[in-house]
PDBQT receptor file of N, H, CA, C and O in Angstrom, charges set to zero:
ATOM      1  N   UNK A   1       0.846  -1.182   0.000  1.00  0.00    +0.000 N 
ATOM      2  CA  UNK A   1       0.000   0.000   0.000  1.00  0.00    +0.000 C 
ATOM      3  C   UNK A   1       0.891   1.244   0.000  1.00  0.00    +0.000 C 
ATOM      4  O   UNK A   1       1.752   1.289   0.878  1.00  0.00    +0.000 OA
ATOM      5  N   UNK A   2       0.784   2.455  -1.030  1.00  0.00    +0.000 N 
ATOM      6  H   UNK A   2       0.084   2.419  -1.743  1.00  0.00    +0.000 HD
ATOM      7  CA  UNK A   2       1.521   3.215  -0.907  1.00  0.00    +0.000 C 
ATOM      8  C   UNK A   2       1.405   4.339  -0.078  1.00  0.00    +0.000 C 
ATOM      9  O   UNK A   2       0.256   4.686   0.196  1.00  0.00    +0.000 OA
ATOM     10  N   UNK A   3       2.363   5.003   0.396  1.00  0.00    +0.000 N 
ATOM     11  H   UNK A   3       3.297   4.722   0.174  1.00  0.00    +0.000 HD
ATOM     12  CA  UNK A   3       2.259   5.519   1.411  1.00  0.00    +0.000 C 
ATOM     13  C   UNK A   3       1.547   7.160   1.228  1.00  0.00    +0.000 C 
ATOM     14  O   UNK A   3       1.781   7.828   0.221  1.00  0.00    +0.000 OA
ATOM     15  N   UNK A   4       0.789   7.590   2.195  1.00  0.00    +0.000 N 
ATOM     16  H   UNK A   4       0.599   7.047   3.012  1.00  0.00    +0.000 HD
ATOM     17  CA  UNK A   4       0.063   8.843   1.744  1.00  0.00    +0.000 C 
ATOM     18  C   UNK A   4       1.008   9.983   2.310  1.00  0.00    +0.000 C 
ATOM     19  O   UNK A   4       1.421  10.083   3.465  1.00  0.00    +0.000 OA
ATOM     20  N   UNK A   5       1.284  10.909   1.116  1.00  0.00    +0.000 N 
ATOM     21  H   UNK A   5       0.949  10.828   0.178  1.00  0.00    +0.000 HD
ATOM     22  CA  UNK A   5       2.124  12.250   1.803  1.00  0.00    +0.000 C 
ATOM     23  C   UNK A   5       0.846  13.153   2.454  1.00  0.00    +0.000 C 
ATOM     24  O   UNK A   5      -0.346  13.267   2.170  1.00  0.00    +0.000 OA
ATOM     25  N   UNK A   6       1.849  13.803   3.608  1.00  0.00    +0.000 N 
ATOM     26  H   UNK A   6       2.817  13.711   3.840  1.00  0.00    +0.000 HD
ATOM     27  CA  UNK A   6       1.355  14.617   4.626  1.00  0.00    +0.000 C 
ATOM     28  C   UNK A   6       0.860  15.921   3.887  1.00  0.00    +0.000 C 
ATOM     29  O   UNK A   6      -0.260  16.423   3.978  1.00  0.00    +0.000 OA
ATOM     30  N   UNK A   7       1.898  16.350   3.160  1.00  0.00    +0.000 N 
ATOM     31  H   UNK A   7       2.808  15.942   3.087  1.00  0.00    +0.000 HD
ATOM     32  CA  UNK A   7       2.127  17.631   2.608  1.00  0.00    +0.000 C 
ATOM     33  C   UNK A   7       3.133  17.964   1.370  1.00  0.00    +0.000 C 
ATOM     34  O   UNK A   7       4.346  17.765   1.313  1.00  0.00    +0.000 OA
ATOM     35  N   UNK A   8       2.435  18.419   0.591  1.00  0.00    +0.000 N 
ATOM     36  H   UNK A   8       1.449  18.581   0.637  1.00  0.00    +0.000 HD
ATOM     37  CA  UNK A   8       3.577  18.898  -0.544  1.00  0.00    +0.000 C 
ATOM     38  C   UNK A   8       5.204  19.865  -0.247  1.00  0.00    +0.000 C 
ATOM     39  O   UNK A   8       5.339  20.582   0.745  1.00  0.00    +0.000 OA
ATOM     40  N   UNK A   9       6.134  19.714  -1.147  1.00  0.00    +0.000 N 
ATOM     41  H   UNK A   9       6.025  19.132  -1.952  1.00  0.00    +0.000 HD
ATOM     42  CA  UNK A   9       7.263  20.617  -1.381  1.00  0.00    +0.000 C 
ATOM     43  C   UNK A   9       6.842  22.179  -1.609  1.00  0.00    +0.000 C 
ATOM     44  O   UNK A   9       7.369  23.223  -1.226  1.00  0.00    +0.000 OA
ATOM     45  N   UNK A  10       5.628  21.899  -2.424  1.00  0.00    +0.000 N 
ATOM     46  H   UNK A  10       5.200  21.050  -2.736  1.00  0.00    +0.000 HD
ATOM     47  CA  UNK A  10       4.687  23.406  -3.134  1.00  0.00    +0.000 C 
ATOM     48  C   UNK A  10       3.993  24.112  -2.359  1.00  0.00    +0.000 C 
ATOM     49  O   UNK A  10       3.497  25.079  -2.937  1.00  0.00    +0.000 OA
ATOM     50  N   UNK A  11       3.652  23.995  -0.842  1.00  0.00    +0.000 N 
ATOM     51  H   UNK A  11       4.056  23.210  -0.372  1.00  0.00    +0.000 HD
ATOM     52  CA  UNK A  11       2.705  24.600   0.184  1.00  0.00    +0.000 C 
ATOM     53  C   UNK A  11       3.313  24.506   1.672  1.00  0.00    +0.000 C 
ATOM     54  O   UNK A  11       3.625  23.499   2.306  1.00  0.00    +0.000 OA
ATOM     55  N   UNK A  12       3.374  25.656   1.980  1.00  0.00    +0.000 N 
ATOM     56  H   UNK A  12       3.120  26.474   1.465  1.00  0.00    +0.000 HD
ATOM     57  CA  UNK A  12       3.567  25.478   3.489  1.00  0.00    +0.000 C 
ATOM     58  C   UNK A  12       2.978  26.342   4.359  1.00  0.00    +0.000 C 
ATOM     59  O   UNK A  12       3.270  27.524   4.178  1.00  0.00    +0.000 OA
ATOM     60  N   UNK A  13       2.438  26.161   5.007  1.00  0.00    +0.000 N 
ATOM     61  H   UNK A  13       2.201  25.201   5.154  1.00  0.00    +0.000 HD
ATOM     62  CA  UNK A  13       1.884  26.723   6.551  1.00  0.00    +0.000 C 
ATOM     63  C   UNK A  13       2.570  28.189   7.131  1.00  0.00    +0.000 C 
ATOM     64  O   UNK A  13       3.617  27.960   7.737  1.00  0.00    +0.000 OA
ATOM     65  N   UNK A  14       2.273  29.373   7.084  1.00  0.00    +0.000 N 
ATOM     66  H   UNK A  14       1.423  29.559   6.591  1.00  0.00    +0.000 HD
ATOM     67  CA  UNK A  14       2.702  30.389   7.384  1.00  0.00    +0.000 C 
ATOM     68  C   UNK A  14       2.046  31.213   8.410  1.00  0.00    +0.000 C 
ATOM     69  O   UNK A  14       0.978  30.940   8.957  1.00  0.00    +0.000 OA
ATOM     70  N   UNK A  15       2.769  32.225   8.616  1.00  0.00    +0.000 N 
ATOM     71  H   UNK A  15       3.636  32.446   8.171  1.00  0.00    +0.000 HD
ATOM     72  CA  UNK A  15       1.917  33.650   9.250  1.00  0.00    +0.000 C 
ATOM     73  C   UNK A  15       1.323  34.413   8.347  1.00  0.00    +0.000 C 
ATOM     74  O   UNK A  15       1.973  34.687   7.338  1.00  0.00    +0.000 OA
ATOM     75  N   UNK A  16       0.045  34.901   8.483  1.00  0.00    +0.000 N 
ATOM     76  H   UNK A  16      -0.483  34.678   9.303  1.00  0.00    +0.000 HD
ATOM     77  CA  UNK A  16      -0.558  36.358   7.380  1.00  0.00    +0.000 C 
ATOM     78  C   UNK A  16      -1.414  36.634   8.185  1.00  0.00    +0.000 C 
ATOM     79  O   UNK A  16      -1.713  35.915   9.139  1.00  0.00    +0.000 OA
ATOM     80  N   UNK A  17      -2.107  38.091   7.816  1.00  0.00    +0.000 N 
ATOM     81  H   UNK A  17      -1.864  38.675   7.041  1.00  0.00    +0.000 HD
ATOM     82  CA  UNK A  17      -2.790  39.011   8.481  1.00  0.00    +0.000 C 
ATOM     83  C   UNK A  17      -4.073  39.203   8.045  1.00  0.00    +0.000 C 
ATOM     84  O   UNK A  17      -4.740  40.152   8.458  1.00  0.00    +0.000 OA
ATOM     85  N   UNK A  18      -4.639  38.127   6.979  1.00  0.00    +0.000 N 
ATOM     86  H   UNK A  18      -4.097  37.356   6.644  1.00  0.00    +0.000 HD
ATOM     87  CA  UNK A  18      -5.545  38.407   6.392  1.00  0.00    +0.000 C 
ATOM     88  C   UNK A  18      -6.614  37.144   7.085  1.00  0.00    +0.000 C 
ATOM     89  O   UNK A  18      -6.076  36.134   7.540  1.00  0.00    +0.000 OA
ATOM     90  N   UNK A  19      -8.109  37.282   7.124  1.00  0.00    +0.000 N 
ATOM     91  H   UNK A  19      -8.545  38.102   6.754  1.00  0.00    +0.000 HD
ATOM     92  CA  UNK A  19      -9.054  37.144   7.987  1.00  0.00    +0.000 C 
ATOM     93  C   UNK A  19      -9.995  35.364   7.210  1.00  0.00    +0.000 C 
ATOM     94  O   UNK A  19     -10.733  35.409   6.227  1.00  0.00    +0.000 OA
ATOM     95  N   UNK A  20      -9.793  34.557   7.685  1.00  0.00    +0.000 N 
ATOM     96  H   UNK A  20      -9.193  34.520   8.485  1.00  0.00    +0.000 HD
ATOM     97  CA  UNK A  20     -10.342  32.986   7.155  1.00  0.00    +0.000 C 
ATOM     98  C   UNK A  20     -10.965  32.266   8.087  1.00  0.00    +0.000 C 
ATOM     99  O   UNK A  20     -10.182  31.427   8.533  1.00  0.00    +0.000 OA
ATOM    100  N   UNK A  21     -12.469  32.187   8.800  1.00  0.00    +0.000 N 
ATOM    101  H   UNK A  21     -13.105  32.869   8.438  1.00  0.00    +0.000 HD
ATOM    102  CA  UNK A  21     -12.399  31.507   9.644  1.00  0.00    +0.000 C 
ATOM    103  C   UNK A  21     -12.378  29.868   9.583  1.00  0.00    +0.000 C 
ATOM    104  O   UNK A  21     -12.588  29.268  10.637  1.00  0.00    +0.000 OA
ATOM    105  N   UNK A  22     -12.130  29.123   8.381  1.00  0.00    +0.000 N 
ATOM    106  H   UNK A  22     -11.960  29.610   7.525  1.00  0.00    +0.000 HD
ATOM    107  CA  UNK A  22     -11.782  27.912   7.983  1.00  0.00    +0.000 C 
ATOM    108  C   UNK A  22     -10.211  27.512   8.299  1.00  0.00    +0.000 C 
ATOM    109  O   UNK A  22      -9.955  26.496   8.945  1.00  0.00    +0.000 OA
ATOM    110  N   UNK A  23      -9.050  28.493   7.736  1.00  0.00    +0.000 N 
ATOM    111  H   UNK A  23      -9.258  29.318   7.211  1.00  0.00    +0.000 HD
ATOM    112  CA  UNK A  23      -7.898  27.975   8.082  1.00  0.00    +0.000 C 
ATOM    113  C   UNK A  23      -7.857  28.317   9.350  1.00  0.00    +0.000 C 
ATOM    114  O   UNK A  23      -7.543  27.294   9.958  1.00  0.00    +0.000 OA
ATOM    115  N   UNK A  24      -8.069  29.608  10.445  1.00  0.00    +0.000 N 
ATOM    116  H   UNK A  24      -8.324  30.439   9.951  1.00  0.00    +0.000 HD
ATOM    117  CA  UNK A  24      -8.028  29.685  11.830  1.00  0.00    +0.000 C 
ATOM    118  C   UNK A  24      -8.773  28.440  12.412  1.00  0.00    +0.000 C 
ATOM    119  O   UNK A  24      -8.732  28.443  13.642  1.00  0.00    +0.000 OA
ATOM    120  N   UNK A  25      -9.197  27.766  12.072  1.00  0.00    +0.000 N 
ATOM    121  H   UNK A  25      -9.230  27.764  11.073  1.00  0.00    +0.000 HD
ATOM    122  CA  UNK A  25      -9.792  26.881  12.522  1.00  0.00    +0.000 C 
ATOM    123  C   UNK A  25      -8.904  25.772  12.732  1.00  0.00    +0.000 C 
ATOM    124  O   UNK A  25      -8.434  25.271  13.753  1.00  0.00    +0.000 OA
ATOM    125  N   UNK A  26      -8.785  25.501  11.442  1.00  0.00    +0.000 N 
ATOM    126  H   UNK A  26      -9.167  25.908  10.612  1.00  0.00    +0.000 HD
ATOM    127  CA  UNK A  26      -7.893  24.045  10.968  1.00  0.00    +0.000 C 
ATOM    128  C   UNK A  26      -6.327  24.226  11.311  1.00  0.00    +0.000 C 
ATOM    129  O   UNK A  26      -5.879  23.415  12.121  1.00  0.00    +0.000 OA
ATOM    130  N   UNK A  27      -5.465  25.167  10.805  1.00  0.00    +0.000 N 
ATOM    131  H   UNK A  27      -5.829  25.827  10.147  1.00  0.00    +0.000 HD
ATOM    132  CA  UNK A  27      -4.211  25.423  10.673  1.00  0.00    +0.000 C 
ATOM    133  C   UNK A  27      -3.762  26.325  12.449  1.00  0.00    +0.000 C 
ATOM    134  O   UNK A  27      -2.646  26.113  12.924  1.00  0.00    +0.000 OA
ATOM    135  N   UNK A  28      -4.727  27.216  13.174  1.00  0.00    +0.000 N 
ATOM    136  H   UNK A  28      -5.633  27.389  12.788  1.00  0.00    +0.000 HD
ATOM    137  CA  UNK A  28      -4.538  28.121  14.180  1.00  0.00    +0.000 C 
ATOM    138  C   UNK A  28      -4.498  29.939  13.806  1.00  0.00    +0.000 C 
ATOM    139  O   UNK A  28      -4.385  30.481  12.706  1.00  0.00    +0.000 OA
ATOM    140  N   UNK A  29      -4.601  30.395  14.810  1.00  0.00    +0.000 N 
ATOM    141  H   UNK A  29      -4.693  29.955  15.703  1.00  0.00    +0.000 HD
ATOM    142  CA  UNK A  29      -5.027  31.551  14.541  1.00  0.00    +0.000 C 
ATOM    143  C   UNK A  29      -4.108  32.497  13.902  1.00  0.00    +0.000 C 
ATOM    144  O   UNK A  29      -3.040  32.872  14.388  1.00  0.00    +0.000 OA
ATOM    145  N   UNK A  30      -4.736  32.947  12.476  1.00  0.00    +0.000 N 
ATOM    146  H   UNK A  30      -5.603  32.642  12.082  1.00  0.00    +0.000 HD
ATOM    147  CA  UNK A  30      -3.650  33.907  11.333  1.00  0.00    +0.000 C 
ATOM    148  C   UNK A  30      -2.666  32.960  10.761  1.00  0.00    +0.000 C 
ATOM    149  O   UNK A  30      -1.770  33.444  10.070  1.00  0.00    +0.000 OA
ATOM    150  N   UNK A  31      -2.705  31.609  10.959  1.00  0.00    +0.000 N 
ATOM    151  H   UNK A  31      -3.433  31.216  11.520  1.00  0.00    +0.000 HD
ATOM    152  CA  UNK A  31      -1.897  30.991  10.251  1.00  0.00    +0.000 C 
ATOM    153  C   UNK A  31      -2.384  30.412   8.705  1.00  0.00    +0.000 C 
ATOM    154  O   UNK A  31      -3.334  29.635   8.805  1.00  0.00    +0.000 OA
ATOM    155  N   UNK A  32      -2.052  30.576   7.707  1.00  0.00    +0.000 N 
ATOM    156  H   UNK A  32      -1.281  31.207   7.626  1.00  0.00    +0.000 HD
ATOM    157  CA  UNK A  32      -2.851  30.047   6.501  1.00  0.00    +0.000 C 
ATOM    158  C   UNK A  32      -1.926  29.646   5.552  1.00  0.00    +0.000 C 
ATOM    159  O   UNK A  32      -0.725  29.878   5.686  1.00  0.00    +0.000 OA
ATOM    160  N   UNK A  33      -2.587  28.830   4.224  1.00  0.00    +0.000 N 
ATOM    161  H   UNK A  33      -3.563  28.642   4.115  1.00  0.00    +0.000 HD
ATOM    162  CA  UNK A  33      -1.502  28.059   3.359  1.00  0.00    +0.000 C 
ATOM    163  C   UNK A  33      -1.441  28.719   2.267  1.00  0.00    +0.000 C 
ATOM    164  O   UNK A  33      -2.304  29.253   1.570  1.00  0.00    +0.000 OA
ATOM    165  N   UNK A  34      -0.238  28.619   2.185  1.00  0.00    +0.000 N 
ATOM    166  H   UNK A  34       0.463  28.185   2.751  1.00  0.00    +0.000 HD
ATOM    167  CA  UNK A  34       0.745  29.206   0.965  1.00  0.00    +0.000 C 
ATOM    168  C   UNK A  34       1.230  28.286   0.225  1.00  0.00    +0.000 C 
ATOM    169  O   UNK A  34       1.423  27.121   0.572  1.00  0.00    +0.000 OA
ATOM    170  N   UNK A  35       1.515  28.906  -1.145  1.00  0.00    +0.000 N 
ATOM    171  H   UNK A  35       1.358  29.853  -1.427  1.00  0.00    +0.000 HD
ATOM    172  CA  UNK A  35       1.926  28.177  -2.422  1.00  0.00    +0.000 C 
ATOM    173  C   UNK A  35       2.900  28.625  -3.161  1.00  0.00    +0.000 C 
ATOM    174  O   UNK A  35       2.780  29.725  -3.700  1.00  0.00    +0.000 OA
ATOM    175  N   UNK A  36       4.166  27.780  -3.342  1.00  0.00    +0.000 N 
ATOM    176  H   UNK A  36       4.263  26.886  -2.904  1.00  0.00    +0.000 HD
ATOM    177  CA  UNK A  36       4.813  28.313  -3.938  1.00  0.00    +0.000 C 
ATOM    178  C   UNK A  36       5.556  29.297  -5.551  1.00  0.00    +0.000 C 
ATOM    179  O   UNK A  36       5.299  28.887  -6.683  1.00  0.00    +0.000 OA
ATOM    180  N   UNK A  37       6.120  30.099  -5.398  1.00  0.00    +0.000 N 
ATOM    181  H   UNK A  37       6.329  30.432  -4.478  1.00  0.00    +0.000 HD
ATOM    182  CA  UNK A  37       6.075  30.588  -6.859  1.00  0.00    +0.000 C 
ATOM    183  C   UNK A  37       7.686  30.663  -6.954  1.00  0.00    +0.000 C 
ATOM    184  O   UNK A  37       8.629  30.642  -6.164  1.00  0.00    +0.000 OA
ATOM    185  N   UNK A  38       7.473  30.769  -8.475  1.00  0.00    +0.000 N 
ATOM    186  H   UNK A  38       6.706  30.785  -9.117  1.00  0.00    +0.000 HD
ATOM    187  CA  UNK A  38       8.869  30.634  -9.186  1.00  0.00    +0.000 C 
ATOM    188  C   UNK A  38       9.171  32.049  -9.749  1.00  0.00    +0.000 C 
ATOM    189  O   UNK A  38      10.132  32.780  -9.511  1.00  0.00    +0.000 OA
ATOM    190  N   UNK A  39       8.136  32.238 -10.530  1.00  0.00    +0.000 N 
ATOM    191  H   UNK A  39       7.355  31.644 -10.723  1.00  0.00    +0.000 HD
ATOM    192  CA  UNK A  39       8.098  33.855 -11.154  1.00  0.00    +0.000 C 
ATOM    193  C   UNK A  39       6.765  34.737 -10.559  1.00  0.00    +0.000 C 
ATOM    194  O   UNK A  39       5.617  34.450 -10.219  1.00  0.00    +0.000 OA
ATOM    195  N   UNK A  40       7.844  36.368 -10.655  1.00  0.00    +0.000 N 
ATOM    196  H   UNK A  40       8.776  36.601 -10.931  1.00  0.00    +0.000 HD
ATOM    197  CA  UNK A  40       8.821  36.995 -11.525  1.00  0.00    +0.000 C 
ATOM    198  C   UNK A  40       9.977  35.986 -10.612  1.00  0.00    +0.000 C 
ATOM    199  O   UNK A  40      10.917  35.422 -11.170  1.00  0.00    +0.000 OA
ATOM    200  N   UNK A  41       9.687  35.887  -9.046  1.00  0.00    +0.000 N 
ATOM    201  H   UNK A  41       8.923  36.346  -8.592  1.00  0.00    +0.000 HD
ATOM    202  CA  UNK A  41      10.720  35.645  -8.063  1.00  0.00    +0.000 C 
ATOM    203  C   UNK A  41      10.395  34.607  -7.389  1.00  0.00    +0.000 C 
ATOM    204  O   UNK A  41       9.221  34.293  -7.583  1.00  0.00    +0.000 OA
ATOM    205  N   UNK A  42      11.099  33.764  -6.482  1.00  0.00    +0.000 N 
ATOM    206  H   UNK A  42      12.053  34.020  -6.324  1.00  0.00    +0.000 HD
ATOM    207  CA  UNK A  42      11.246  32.820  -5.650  1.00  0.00    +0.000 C 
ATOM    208  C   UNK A  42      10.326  33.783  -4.522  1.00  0.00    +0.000 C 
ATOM    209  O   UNK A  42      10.356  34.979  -4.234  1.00  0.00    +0.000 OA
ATOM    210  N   UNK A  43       9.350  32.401  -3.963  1.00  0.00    +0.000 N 
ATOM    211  H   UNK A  43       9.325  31.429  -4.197  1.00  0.00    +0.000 HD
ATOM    212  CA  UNK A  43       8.599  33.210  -2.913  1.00  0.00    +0.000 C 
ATOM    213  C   UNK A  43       7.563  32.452  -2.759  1.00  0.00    +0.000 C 
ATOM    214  O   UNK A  43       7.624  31.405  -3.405  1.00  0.00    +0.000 OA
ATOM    215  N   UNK A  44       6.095  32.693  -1.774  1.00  0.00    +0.000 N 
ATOM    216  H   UNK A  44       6.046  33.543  -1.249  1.00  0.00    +0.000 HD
ATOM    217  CA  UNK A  44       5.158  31.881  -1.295  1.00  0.00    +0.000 C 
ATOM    218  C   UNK A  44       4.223  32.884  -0.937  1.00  0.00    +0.000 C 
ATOM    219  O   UNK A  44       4.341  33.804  -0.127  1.00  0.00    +0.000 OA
ATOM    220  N   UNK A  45       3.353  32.590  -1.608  1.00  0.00    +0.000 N 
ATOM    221  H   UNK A  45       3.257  31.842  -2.265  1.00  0.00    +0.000 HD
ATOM    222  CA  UNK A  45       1.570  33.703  -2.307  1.00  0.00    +0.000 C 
ATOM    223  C   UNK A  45       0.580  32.738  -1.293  1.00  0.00    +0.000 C 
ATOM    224  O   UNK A  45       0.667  31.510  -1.255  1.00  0.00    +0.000 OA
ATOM    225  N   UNK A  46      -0.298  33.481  -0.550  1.00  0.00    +0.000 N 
ATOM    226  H   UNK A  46      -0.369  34.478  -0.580  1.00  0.00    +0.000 HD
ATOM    227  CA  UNK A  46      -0.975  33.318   0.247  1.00  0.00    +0.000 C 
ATOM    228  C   UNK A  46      -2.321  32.563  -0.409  1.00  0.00    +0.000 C 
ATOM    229  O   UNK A  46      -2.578  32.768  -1.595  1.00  0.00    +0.000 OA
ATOM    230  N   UNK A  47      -2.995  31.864   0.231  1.00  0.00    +0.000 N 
ATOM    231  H   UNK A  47      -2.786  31.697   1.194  1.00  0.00    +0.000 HD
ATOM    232  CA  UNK A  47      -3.958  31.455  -0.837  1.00  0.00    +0.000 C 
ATOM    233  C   UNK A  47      -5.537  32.008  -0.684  1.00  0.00    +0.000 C 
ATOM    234  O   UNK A  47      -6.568  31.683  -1.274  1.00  0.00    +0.000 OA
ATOM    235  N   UNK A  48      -5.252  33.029   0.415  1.00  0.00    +0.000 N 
ATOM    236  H   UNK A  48      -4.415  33.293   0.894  1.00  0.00    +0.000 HD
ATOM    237  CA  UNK A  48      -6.565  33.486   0.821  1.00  0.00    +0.000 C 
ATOM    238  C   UNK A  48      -6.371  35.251   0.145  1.00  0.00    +0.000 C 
ATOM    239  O   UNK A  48      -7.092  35.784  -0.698  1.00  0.00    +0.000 OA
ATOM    240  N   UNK A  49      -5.381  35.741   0.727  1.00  0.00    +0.000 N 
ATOM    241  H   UNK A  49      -4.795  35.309   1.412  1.00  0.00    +0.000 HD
ATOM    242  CA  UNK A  49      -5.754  37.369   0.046  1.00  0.00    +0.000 C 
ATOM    243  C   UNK A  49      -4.689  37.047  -0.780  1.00  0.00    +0.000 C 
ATOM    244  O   UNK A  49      -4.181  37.975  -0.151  1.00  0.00    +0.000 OA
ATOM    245  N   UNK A  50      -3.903  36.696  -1.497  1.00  0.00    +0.000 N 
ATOM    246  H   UNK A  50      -4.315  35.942  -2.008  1.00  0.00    +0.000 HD
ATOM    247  CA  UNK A  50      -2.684  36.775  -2.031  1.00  0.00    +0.000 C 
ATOM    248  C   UNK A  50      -1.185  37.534  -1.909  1.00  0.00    +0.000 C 
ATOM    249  O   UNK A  50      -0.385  37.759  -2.816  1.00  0.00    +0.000 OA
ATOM    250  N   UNK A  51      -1.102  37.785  -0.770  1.00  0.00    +0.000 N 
ATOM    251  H   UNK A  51      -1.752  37.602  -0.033  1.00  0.00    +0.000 HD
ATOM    252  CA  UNK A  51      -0.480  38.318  -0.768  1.00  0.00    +0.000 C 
ATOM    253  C   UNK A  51       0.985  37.247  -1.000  1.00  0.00    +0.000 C 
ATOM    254  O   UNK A  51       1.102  36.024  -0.915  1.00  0.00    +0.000 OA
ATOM    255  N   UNK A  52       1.990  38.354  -1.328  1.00  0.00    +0.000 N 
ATOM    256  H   UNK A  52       1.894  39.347  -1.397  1.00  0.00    +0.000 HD
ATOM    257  CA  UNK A  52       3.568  37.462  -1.444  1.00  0.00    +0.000 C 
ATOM    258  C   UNK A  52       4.849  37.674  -0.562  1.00  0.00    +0.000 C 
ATOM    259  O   UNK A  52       5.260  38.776  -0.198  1.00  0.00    +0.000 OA
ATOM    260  N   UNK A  53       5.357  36.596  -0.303  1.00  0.00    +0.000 N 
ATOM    261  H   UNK A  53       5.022  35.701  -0.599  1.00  0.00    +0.000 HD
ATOM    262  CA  UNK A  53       6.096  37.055   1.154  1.00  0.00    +0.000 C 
ATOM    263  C   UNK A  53       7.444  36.400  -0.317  1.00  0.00    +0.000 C 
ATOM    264  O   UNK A  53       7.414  35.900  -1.441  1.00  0.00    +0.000 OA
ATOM    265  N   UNK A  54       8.394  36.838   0.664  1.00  0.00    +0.000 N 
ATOM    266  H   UNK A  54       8.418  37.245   1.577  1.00  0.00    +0.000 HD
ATOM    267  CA  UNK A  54       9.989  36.214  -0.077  1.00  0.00    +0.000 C 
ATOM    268  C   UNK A  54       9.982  35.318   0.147  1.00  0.00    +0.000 C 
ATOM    269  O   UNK A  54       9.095  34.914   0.900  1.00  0.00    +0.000 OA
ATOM    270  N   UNK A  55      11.155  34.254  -0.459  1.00  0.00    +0.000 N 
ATOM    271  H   UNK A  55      11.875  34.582  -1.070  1.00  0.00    +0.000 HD
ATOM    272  CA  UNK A  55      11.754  32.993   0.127  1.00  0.00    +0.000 C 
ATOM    273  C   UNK A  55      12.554  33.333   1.554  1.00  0.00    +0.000 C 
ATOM    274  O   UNK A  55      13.479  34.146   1.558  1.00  0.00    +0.000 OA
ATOM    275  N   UNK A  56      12.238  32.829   2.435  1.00  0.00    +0.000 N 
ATOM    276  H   UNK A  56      11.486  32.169   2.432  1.00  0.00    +0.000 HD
ATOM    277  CA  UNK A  56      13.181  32.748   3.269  1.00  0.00    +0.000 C 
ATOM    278  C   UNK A  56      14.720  31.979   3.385  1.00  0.00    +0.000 C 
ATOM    279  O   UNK A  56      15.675  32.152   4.143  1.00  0.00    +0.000 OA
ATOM    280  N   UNK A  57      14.485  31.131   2.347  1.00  0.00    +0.000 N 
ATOM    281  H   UNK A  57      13.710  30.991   1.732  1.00  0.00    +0.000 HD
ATOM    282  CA  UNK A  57      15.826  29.916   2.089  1.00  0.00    +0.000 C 
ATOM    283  C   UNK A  57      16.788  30.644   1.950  1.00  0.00    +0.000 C 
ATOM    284  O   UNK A  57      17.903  30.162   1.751  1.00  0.00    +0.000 OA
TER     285      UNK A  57
């Protein structure tokens, strides 16, 4: 049986300031999921207001 991933390379769990009461729920409070981008720049776009934070790497 193959094994089920937790979570993608492409999404990770962040801080933002923008208002979801589904991910505050699920993820904790102001925390929501992000997706990664390649262009223009390296970085991770919010999936609720969009906003774009840098890579931290």
């Amino acid at each position: 049986m193959p094994k089920e991933k937790t979570s993608t390379p492409n999404t990770r769990v962040m801080r933002c300031t923008c208002q979801h009461a589904f991910q505050d729920e699920r993820y904790g409070q102001n925390m929501r999921v992000h997706n990664a981008m390649r262009k223009p720049k390296p970085g991770w776009r919010c999936t609720v207001c969009l906003k774009i934070k840098e890579d931290a790497a």
